PDB file of C-alpha atoms in Angstrom:
ATOM      1  CA  UNK A  82     101.897  86.487 117.015  1.00  0.00           C
ATOM      2  CA  UNK A  83     103.747  89.833 116.690  1.00  0.00           C
ATOM      3  CA  UNK A  84     104.608  91.464 113.382  1.00  0.00           C
ATOM      4  CA  UNK A  85     106.495  94.205 112.405  1.00  0.00           C
ATOM      5  CA  UNK A  86     107.729  95.377 109.006  1.00  0.00           C
ATOM      6  CA  UNK A  87     111.459  95.513 110.208  1.00  0.00           C
ATOM      7  CA  UNK A  88     111.198  91.977 111.563  1.00  0.00           C
ATOM      8  CA  UNK A  89     112.504  88.614 110.514  1.00  0.00           C
ATOM      9  CA  UNK A  90     114.414  90.227 107.463  1.00  0.00           C
ATOM     10  CA  UNK A  91     115.533  87.838 104.809  1.00  0.00           C
ATOM     11  CA  UNK A  92     112.320  85.891 104.640  1.00  0.00           C
ATOM     12  CA  UNK A  93     110.888  85.288 101.075  1.00  0.00           C
ATOM     13  CA  UNK A  94     107.112  85.769 102.876  1.00  0.00           C
ATOM     14  CA  UNK A  95     108.624  89.177 104.372  1.00  0.00           C
ATOM     15  CA  UNK A  96     109.838  90.787 100.814  1.00  0.00           C
ATOM     16  CA  UNK A  97     106.713  89.836  98.825  1.00  0.00           C
ATOM     17  CA  UNK A  98     104.115  90.689 101.941  1.00  0.00           C
ATOM     18  CA  UNK A  99     105.905  93.919 102.086  1.00  0.00           C
ATOM     19  CA  UNK A 100     105.588  95.206  98.402  1.00  0.00           C
ATOM     20  CA  UNK A 101     102.488  93.421  97.863  1.00  0.00           C
ATOM     21  CA  UNK A 102     101.119  95.885 100.702  1.00  0.00           C
ATOM     22  CA  UNK A 103     102.458  98.876  99.142  1.00  0.00           C
ATOM     23  CA  UNK A 104     101.057  98.061  96.232  1.00  0.00           C
ATOM     24  CA  UNK A 105      97.482  97.595  97.703  1.00  0.00           C
ATOM     25  CA  UNK A 106      97.867 100.959  99.614  1.00  0.00           C
ATOM     26  CA  UNK A 107      99.102 102.667  96.133  1.00  0.00           C
ATOM     27  CA  UNK A 108      95.638 101.003  94.349  1.00  0.00           C
ATOM     28  CA  UNK A 109      93.529 101.782  97.011  1.00  0.00           C
ATOM     29  CA  UNK A 110      94.622 105.488  97.131  1.00  0.00           C
ATOM     30  CA  UNK A 111      94.551 105.713  93.120  1.00  0.00           C
ATOM     31  CA  UNK A 112      90.961 104.632  93.600  1.00  0.00           C
ATOM     32  CA  UNK A 113      89.864 106.959  96.091  1.00  0.00           C
ATOM     33  CA  UNK A 114      91.780 109.852  94.533  1.00  0.00           C
ATOM     34  CA  UNK A 115      89.777 109.204  90.844  1.00  0.00           C
ATOM     35  CA  UNK A 116      86.430 109.021  92.800  1.00  0.00           C
ATOM     36  CA  UNK A 117      86.819 112.117  94.887  1.00  0.00           C
ATOM     37  CA  UNK A 118      88.809 114.363  92.457  1.00  0.00           C
ATOM     38  CA  UNK A 119      86.950 117.621  91.817  1.00  0.00           C
ATOM     39  CA  UNK A 120      84.360 116.716  94.363  1.00  0.00           C
ATOM     40  CA  UNK A 121      85.701 115.766  97.866  1.00  0.00           C
ATOM     41  CA  UNK A 122      89.120 117.422  98.261  1.00  0.00           C
ATOM     42  CA  UNK A 123      90.242 115.986 101.334  1.00  0.00           C
ATOM     43  CA  UNK A 124      89.513 112.646 100.375  1.00  0.00           C
ATOM     44  CA  UNK A 125      91.389 113.174  97.073  1.00  0.00           C
ATOM     45  CA  UNK A 126      94.376 114.582  98.549  1.00  0.00           C
ATOM     46  CA  UNK A 127      94.723 111.460 101.014  1.00  0.00           C
ATOM     47  CA  UNK A 128      94.127 109.103  98.174  1.00  0.00           C
ATOM     48  CA  UNK A 129      96.833 111.021  95.999  1.00  0.00           C
ATOM     49  CA  UNK A 130      99.258 110.581  98.947  1.00  0.00           C
ATOM     50  CA  UNK A 131      98.364 107.031  99.698  1.00  0.00           C
ATOM     51  CA  UNK A 132      99.033 106.702  95.969  1.00  0.00           C
ATOM     52  CA  UNK A 133     102.217 108.402  95.367  1.00  0.00           C
ATOM     53  CA  UNK A 134     104.255 107.225  98.383  1.00  0.00           C
ATOM     54  CA  UNK A 135     103.207 103.872  98.242  1.00  0.00           C
ATOM     55  CA  UNK A 136     103.609 103.385  94.368  1.00  0.00           C
ATOM     56  CA  UNK A 137     106.840 104.872  94.344  1.00  0.00           C
ATOM     57  CA  UNK A 138     108.163 102.963  97.428  1.00  0.00           C
ATOM     58  CA  UNK A 139     107.166  99.395  95.614  1.00  0.00           C
ATOM     59  CA  UNK A 140     108.800 100.619  92.484  1.00  0.00           C
ATOM     60  CA  UNK A 141     111.921 102.058  93.420  1.00  0.00           C
ATOM     61  CA  UNK A 142     112.642  98.972  95.758  1.00  0.00           C
ATOM     62  CA  UNK A 143     111.925  96.906  92.802  1.00  0.00           C
ATOM     63  CA  UNK A 144     114.664  98.648  91.011  1.00  0.00           C
ATOM     64  CA  UNK A 145     117.334  98.876  93.853  1.00  0.00           C
ATOM     65  CA  UNK A 146     116.772  95.672  95.320  1.00  0.00           C
ATOM     66  CA  UNK A 147     117.904  93.471  92.233  1.00  0.00           C
ATOM     67  CA  UNK A 148     120.368  96.315  90.997  1.00  0.00           C
ATOM     68  CA  UNK A 149     122.745  96.362  94.466  1.00  0.00           C
ATOM     69  CA  UNK A 150     121.859  92.956  95.977  1.00  0.00           C
ATOM     70  CA  UNK A 151     120.208  94.299  99.067  1.00  0.00           C
ATOM     71  CA  UNK A 152     117.024  93.769 100.651  1.00  0.00           C
ATOM     72  CA  UNK A 153     114.189  90.872 101.275  1.00  0.00           C
ATOM     73  CA  UNK A 154     113.509  90.674  97.523  1.00  0.00           C
ATOM     74  CA  UNK A 155     116.609  88.916  96.979  1.00  0.00           C
ATOM     75  CA  UNK A 156     115.737  86.013  99.194  1.00  0.00           C
ATOM     76  CA  UNK A 157     112.982  85.493  96.250  1.00  0.00           C
ATOM     77  CA  UNK A 158     115.752  86.115  93.323  1.00  0.00           C
ATOM     78  CA  UNK A 159     118.070  83.833  94.837  1.00  0.00           C
ATOM     79  CA  UNK A 160     116.157  81.026  94.631  1.00  0.00           C
ATOM     80  CA  UNK A 161     116.477  81.139  90.527  1.00  0.00           C
ATOM     81  CA  UNK A 162     119.575  79.008  89.152  1.00  0.00           C
ATOM     82  CA  UNK A 163     119.858  81.862  86.562  1.00  0.00           C
ATOM     83  CA  UNK A 164     120.069  84.777  89.171  1.00  0.00           C
ATOM     84  CA  UNK A 165     121.809  87.003  87.082  1.00  0.00           C
ATOM     85  CA  UNK A 166     119.032  87.313  84.319  1.00  0.00           C
ATOM     86  CA  UNK A 167     116.244  87.363  86.644  1.00  0.00           C
ATOM     87  CA  UNK A 168     117.826  90.196  88.771  1.00  0.00           C
ATOM     88  CA  UNK A 169     118.254  92.142  85.413  1.00  0.00           C
ATOM     89  CA  UNK A 170     114.742  91.529  84.396  1.00  0.00           C
ATOM     90  CA  UNK A 171     113.404  92.377  87.756  1.00  0.00           C
ATOM     91  CA  UNK A 172     115.205  95.536  87.440  1.00  0.00           C
ATOM     92  CA  UNK A 173     114.298  96.673  83.808  1.00  0.00           C
ATOM     93  CA  UNK A 174     110.791  95.909  84.879  1.00  0.00           C
ATOM     94  CA  UNK A 175     110.837  98.262  87.520  1.00  0.00           C
ATOM     95  CA  UNK A 176     112.412 101.058  85.424  1.00  0.00           C
ATOM     96  CA  UNK A 177     109.371 100.379  82.934  1.00  0.00           C
ATOM     97  CA  UNK A 178     106.800 100.699  85.936  1.00  0.00           C
ATOM     98  CA  UNK A 179     108.523 103.729  87.117  1.00  0.00           C
ATOM     99  CA  UNK A 180     108.290 105.273  83.490  1.00  0.00           C
ATOM    100  CA  UNK A 181     104.536 104.734  83.670  1.00  0.00           C
ATOM    101  CA  UNK A 182     104.125 106.243  87.095  1.00  0.00           C
ATOM    102  CA  UNK A 183     105.932 109.242  86.460  1.00  0.00           C
ATOM    103  CA  UNK A 184     103.915 110.299  83.803  1.00  0.00           C
ATOM    104  CA  UNK A 185     100.555 109.042  86.091  1.00  0.00           C
ATOM    105  CA  UNK A 186     101.989 110.656  88.998  1.00  0.00           C
ATOM    106  CA  UNK A 187     102.499 114.316  87.178  1.00  0.00           C
ATOM    107  CA  UNK A 188      98.861 113.949  85.653  1.00  0.00           C
ATOM    108  CA  UNK A 189      97.227 113.250  88.565  1.00  0.00           C
ATOM    109  CA  UNK A 190      98.947 115.818  90.843  1.00  0.00           C
ATOM    110  CA  UNK A 191      97.698 118.355  88.226  1.00  0.00           C
ATOM    111  CA  UNK A 192      94.163 117.202  88.520  1.00  0.00           C
ATOM    112  CA  UNK A 193      94.526 117.485  92.070  1.00  0.00           C
ATOM    113  CA  UNK A 194      95.888 121.163  92.463  1.00  0.00           C
ATOM    114  CA  UNK A 195      92.891 122.216  90.225  1.00  0.00           C
ATOM    115  CA  UNK A 196      92.867 125.180  87.885  1.00  0.00           C
ATOM    116  CA  UNK A 197      94.746 128.534  88.335  1.00  0.00           C
ATOM    117  CA  UNK A 198      97.623 130.661  86.595  1.00  0.00           C
ATOM    118  CA  UNK A 199     100.531 128.439  86.133  1.00  0.00           C
ATOM    119  CA  UNK A 200     102.220 129.940  88.841  1.00  0.00           C
ATOM    120  CA  UNK A 201      99.609 129.374  91.455  1.00  0.00           C
ATOM    121  CA  UNK A 202      99.031 125.735  90.204  1.00  0.00           C
ATOM    122  CA  UNK A 203     102.929 125.118  90.681  1.00  0.00           C
ATOM    123  CA  UNK A 204     103.214 126.722  94.012  1.00  0.00           C
ATOM    124  CA  UNK A 205     100.335 124.589  95.529  1.00  0.00           C
ATOM    125  CA  UNK A 206     101.617 121.601  94.085  1.00  0.00           C
ATOM    126  CA  UNK A 207     105.473 122.207  95.338  1.00  0.00           C
ATOM    127  CA  UNK A 208     103.610 122.805  98.952  1.00  0.00           C
ATOM    128  CA  UNK A 209     101.612 119.792  98.851  1.00  0.00           C
ATOM    129  CA  UNK A 210     104.299 117.492  97.724  1.00  0.00           C
ATOM    130  CA  UNK A 211     107.023 118.832 100.103  1.00  0.00           C
ATOM    131  CA  UNK A 212     104.555 117.953 103.077  1.00  0.00           C
ATOM    132  CA  UNK A 213     103.566 114.593 102.003  1.00  0.00           C
ATOM    133  CA  UNK A 214     107.240 113.740 101.441  1.00  0.00           C
ATOM    134  CA  UNK A 215     108.318 114.889 104.641  1.00  0.00           C
ATOM    135  CA  UNK A 216     105.421 113.400 106.743  1.00  0.00           C
ATOM    136  CA  UNK A 217     105.817 109.942 105.007  1.00  0.00           C
ATOM    137  CA  UNK A 218     109.350 110.403 106.258  1.00  0.00           C
ATOM    138  CA  UNK A 219     108.862 111.292 109.515  1.00  0.00           C
ATOM    139  CA  UNK A 220     106.515 108.501 110.213  1.00  0.00           C
ATOM    140  CA  UNK A 221     109.054 105.777 108.888  1.00  0.00           C
ATOM    141  CA  UNK A 222     111.653 107.429 110.972  1.00  0.00           C
ATOM    142  CA  UNK A 223     109.621 107.548 113.937  1.00  0.00           C
ATOM    143  CA  UNK A 224     108.598 104.056 113.411  1.00  0.00           C
ATOM    144  CA  UNK A 225     111.972 102.797 112.861  1.00  0.00           C
ATOM    145  CA  UNK A 226     113.310 104.159 116.065  1.00  0.00           C
ATOM    146  CA  UNK A 227     111.170 101.694 117.802  1.00  0.00           C
ATOM    147  CA  UNK A 228     111.940  98.835 115.451  1.00  0.00           C
ATOM    148  CA  UNK A 229     113.120  95.360 116.783  1.00  0.00           C
ATOM    149  CA  UNK A 230     116.028  95.166 114.529  1.00  0.00           C
ATOM    150  CA  UNK A 231     117.499  98.426 116.581  1.00  0.00           C
ATOM    151  CA  UNK A 232     116.516 102.077 116.526  1.00  0.00           C
ATOM    152  CA  UNK A 233     119.548 103.199 114.403  1.00  0.00           C
ATOM    153  CA  UNK A 234     119.103 100.366 111.610  1.00  0.00           C
ATOM    154  CA  UNK A 235     115.351 101.006 111.949  1.00  0.00           C
ATOM    155  CA  UNK A 236     115.768 104.512 111.613  1.00  0.00           C
ATOM    156  CA  UNK A 237     118.073 104.447 108.379  1.00  0.00           C
ATOM    157  CA  UNK A 238     115.573 101.786 106.945  1.00  0.00           C
ATOM    158  CA  UNK A 239     112.940 103.992 107.600  1.00  0.00           C
ATOM    159  CA  UNK A 240     114.794 107.166 105.897  1.00  0.00           C
ATOM    160  CA  UNK A 241     115.564 105.238 103.089  1.00  0.00           C
ATOM    161  CA  UNK A 242     112.517 103.392 102.375  1.00  0.00           C
ATOM    162  CA  UNK A 243     110.729 106.786 101.911  1.00  0.00           C
ATOM    163  CA  UNK A 244     112.852 110.066 101.924  1.00  0.00           C
ATOM    164  CA  UNK A 245     115.266 107.944  99.335  1.00  0.00           C
ATOM    165  CA  UNK A 246     112.191 106.394  97.393  1.00  0.00           C
ATOM    166  CA  UNK A 247     109.439 109.046  96.969  1.00  0.00           C
ATOM    167  CA  UNK A 248     111.650 111.730  95.922  1.00  0.00           C
ATOM    168  CA  UNK A 249     110.009 111.879  92.249  1.00  0.00           C
ATOM    169  CA  UNK A 250     106.985 112.954  94.014  1.00  0.00           C
ATOM    170  CA  UNK A 251     108.802 116.528  94.478  1.00  0.00           C
ATOM    171  CA  UNK A 252     109.800 116.805  91.050  1.00  0.00           C
ATOM    172  CA  UNK A 253     106.085 115.917  89.674  1.00  0.00           C
ATOM    173  CA  UNK A 254     105.264 119.777  91.175  1.00  0.00           C
ATOM    174  CA  UNK A 255     107.284 121.183  88.689  1.00  0.00           C
ATOM    175  CA  UNK A 256     105.197 119.805  85.664  1.00  0.00           C
ATOM    176  CA  UNK A 257     101.615 120.571  86.817  1.00  0.00           C
ATOM    177  CA  UNK A 258     101.735 123.959  84.871  1.00  0.00           C
ATOM    178  CA  UNK A 259     102.637 121.986  81.503  1.00  0.00           C
ATOM    179  CA  UNK A 260      99.018 121.667  80.692  1.00  0.00           C
ATOM    180  CA  UNK A 261      95.996 123.070  82.462  1.00  0.00           C
ATOM    181  CA  UNK A 262      93.180 121.252  83.646  1.00  0.00           C
ATOM    182  CA  UNK A 263      89.446 121.600  84.377  1.00  0.00           C
ATOM    183  CA  UNK A 264      88.194 122.314  87.548  1.00  0.00           C
ATOM    184  CA  UNK A 265      88.491 124.832  90.488  1.00  0.00           C
ATOM    185  CA  UNK A 266      91.841 125.428  92.401  1.00  0.00           C
ATOM    186  CA  UNK A 267      92.076 122.981  95.418  1.00  0.00           C
ATOM    187  CA  UNK A 268      90.911 124.073  98.835  1.00  0.00           C
ATOM    188  CA  UNK A 269      91.336 121.961 101.684  1.00  0.00           C
ATOM    189  CA  UNK A 270      89.024 123.010 104.395  1.00  0.00           C
ATOM    190  CA  UNK A 271      90.433 122.804 107.884  1.00  0.00           C
ATOM    191  CA  UNK A 272      88.618 120.283 110.076  1.00  0.00           C
ATOM    192  CA  UNK A 273      89.290 119.213 113.885  1.00  0.00           C
ATOM    193  CA  UNK A 274      88.022 115.628 112.629  1.00  0.00           C
ATOM    194  CA  UNK A 275      90.243 115.268 109.865  1.00  0.00           C
ATOM    195  CA  UNK A 276      93.380 116.692 111.836  1.00  0.00           C
ATOM    196  CA  UNK A 277      92.157 113.736 114.278  1.00  0.00           C
ATOM    197  CA  UNK A 278      91.857 111.137 111.938  1.00  0.00           C
ATOM    198  CA  UNK A 279      95.504 111.980 110.395  1.00  0.00           C
ATOM    199  CA  UNK A 280      97.128 111.719 114.300  1.00  0.00           C
ATOM    200  CA  UNK A 281      95.376 108.298 114.478  1.00  0.00           C
ATOM    201  CA  UNK A 282      96.397 107.034 111.238  1.00  0.00           C
ATOM    202  CA  UNK A 283     100.064 108.177 111.538  1.00  0.00           C
ATOM    203  CA  UNK A 284     100.183 106.309 115.182  1.00  0.00           C
ATOM    204  CA  UNK A 285      98.790 103.029 113.439  1.00  0.00           C
ATOM    205  CA  UNK A 286     101.636 103.295 110.946  1.00  0.00           C
ATOM    206  CA  UNK A 287     104.461 104.155 113.496  1.00  0.00           C
ATOM    207  CA  UNK A 288     103.259 101.213 115.269  1.00  0.00           C
ATOM    208  CA  UNK A 289     103.302  98.798 112.273  1.00  0.00           C
ATOM    209  CA  UNK A 290     106.560 100.043 111.443  1.00  0.00           C
ATOM    210  CA  UNK A 291     107.962 100.115 114.822  1.00  0.00           C
ATOM    211  CA  UNK A 292     106.957  97.764 117.600  1.00  0.00           C
ATOM    212  CA  UNK A 293     104.507  96.000 115.598  1.00  0.00           C
ATOM    213  CA  UNK A 294     101.331  94.838 116.490  1.00  0.00           C
ATOM    214  CA  UNK A 295     100.247  91.761 118.519  1.00  0.00           C
ATOM    215  CA  UNK A 296      97.357  89.840 117.785  1.00  0.00           C
ATOM    216  CA  UNK A 297      96.488  87.315 120.742  1.00  0.00           C
TER     217      UNK A 297
END
């Protein structure tokens, strides 16, 4: 059958599987980053991007959904009789995770950009985070334009889910100069293979978020 991230809104499985997918991508990105940082610059950068974007999307969603009463996780929370305390507990849990994630985002970004002067490290971190933040937003919005829920709603959801959830990534760039880290400054070699792989990955995410994948 067909599947799309913006299809079948309100289903319990939809809400759980969406957050689970973000969590799996974040964990996978974190593992790739930890194994590659300091040795394989391109892999470390890609891993950190997957970790930061997906971790913040899942965490912000866990906070916003029970707090404001929207989103597919409400289909899960509404099944409890004491939905008020359950919603409060979910939001508090999200805030606790956000605190831990805030520390890890800044620490891992500092390791990613490597050594150098405070000004140089901060500049490189700012460039990386802006590119990652904007790229994830553009991909999500582009996918939303083709979503079964309608282009306007899909684009709005894509914008809120990415640009509205991952803004802490931008703030992390200001913290990389707080403590020096070992290693050489980050250098990403320009490679046609990496560019092609990035274009294919972006197309795949647009397909998942938009028209969906059909498995016959």
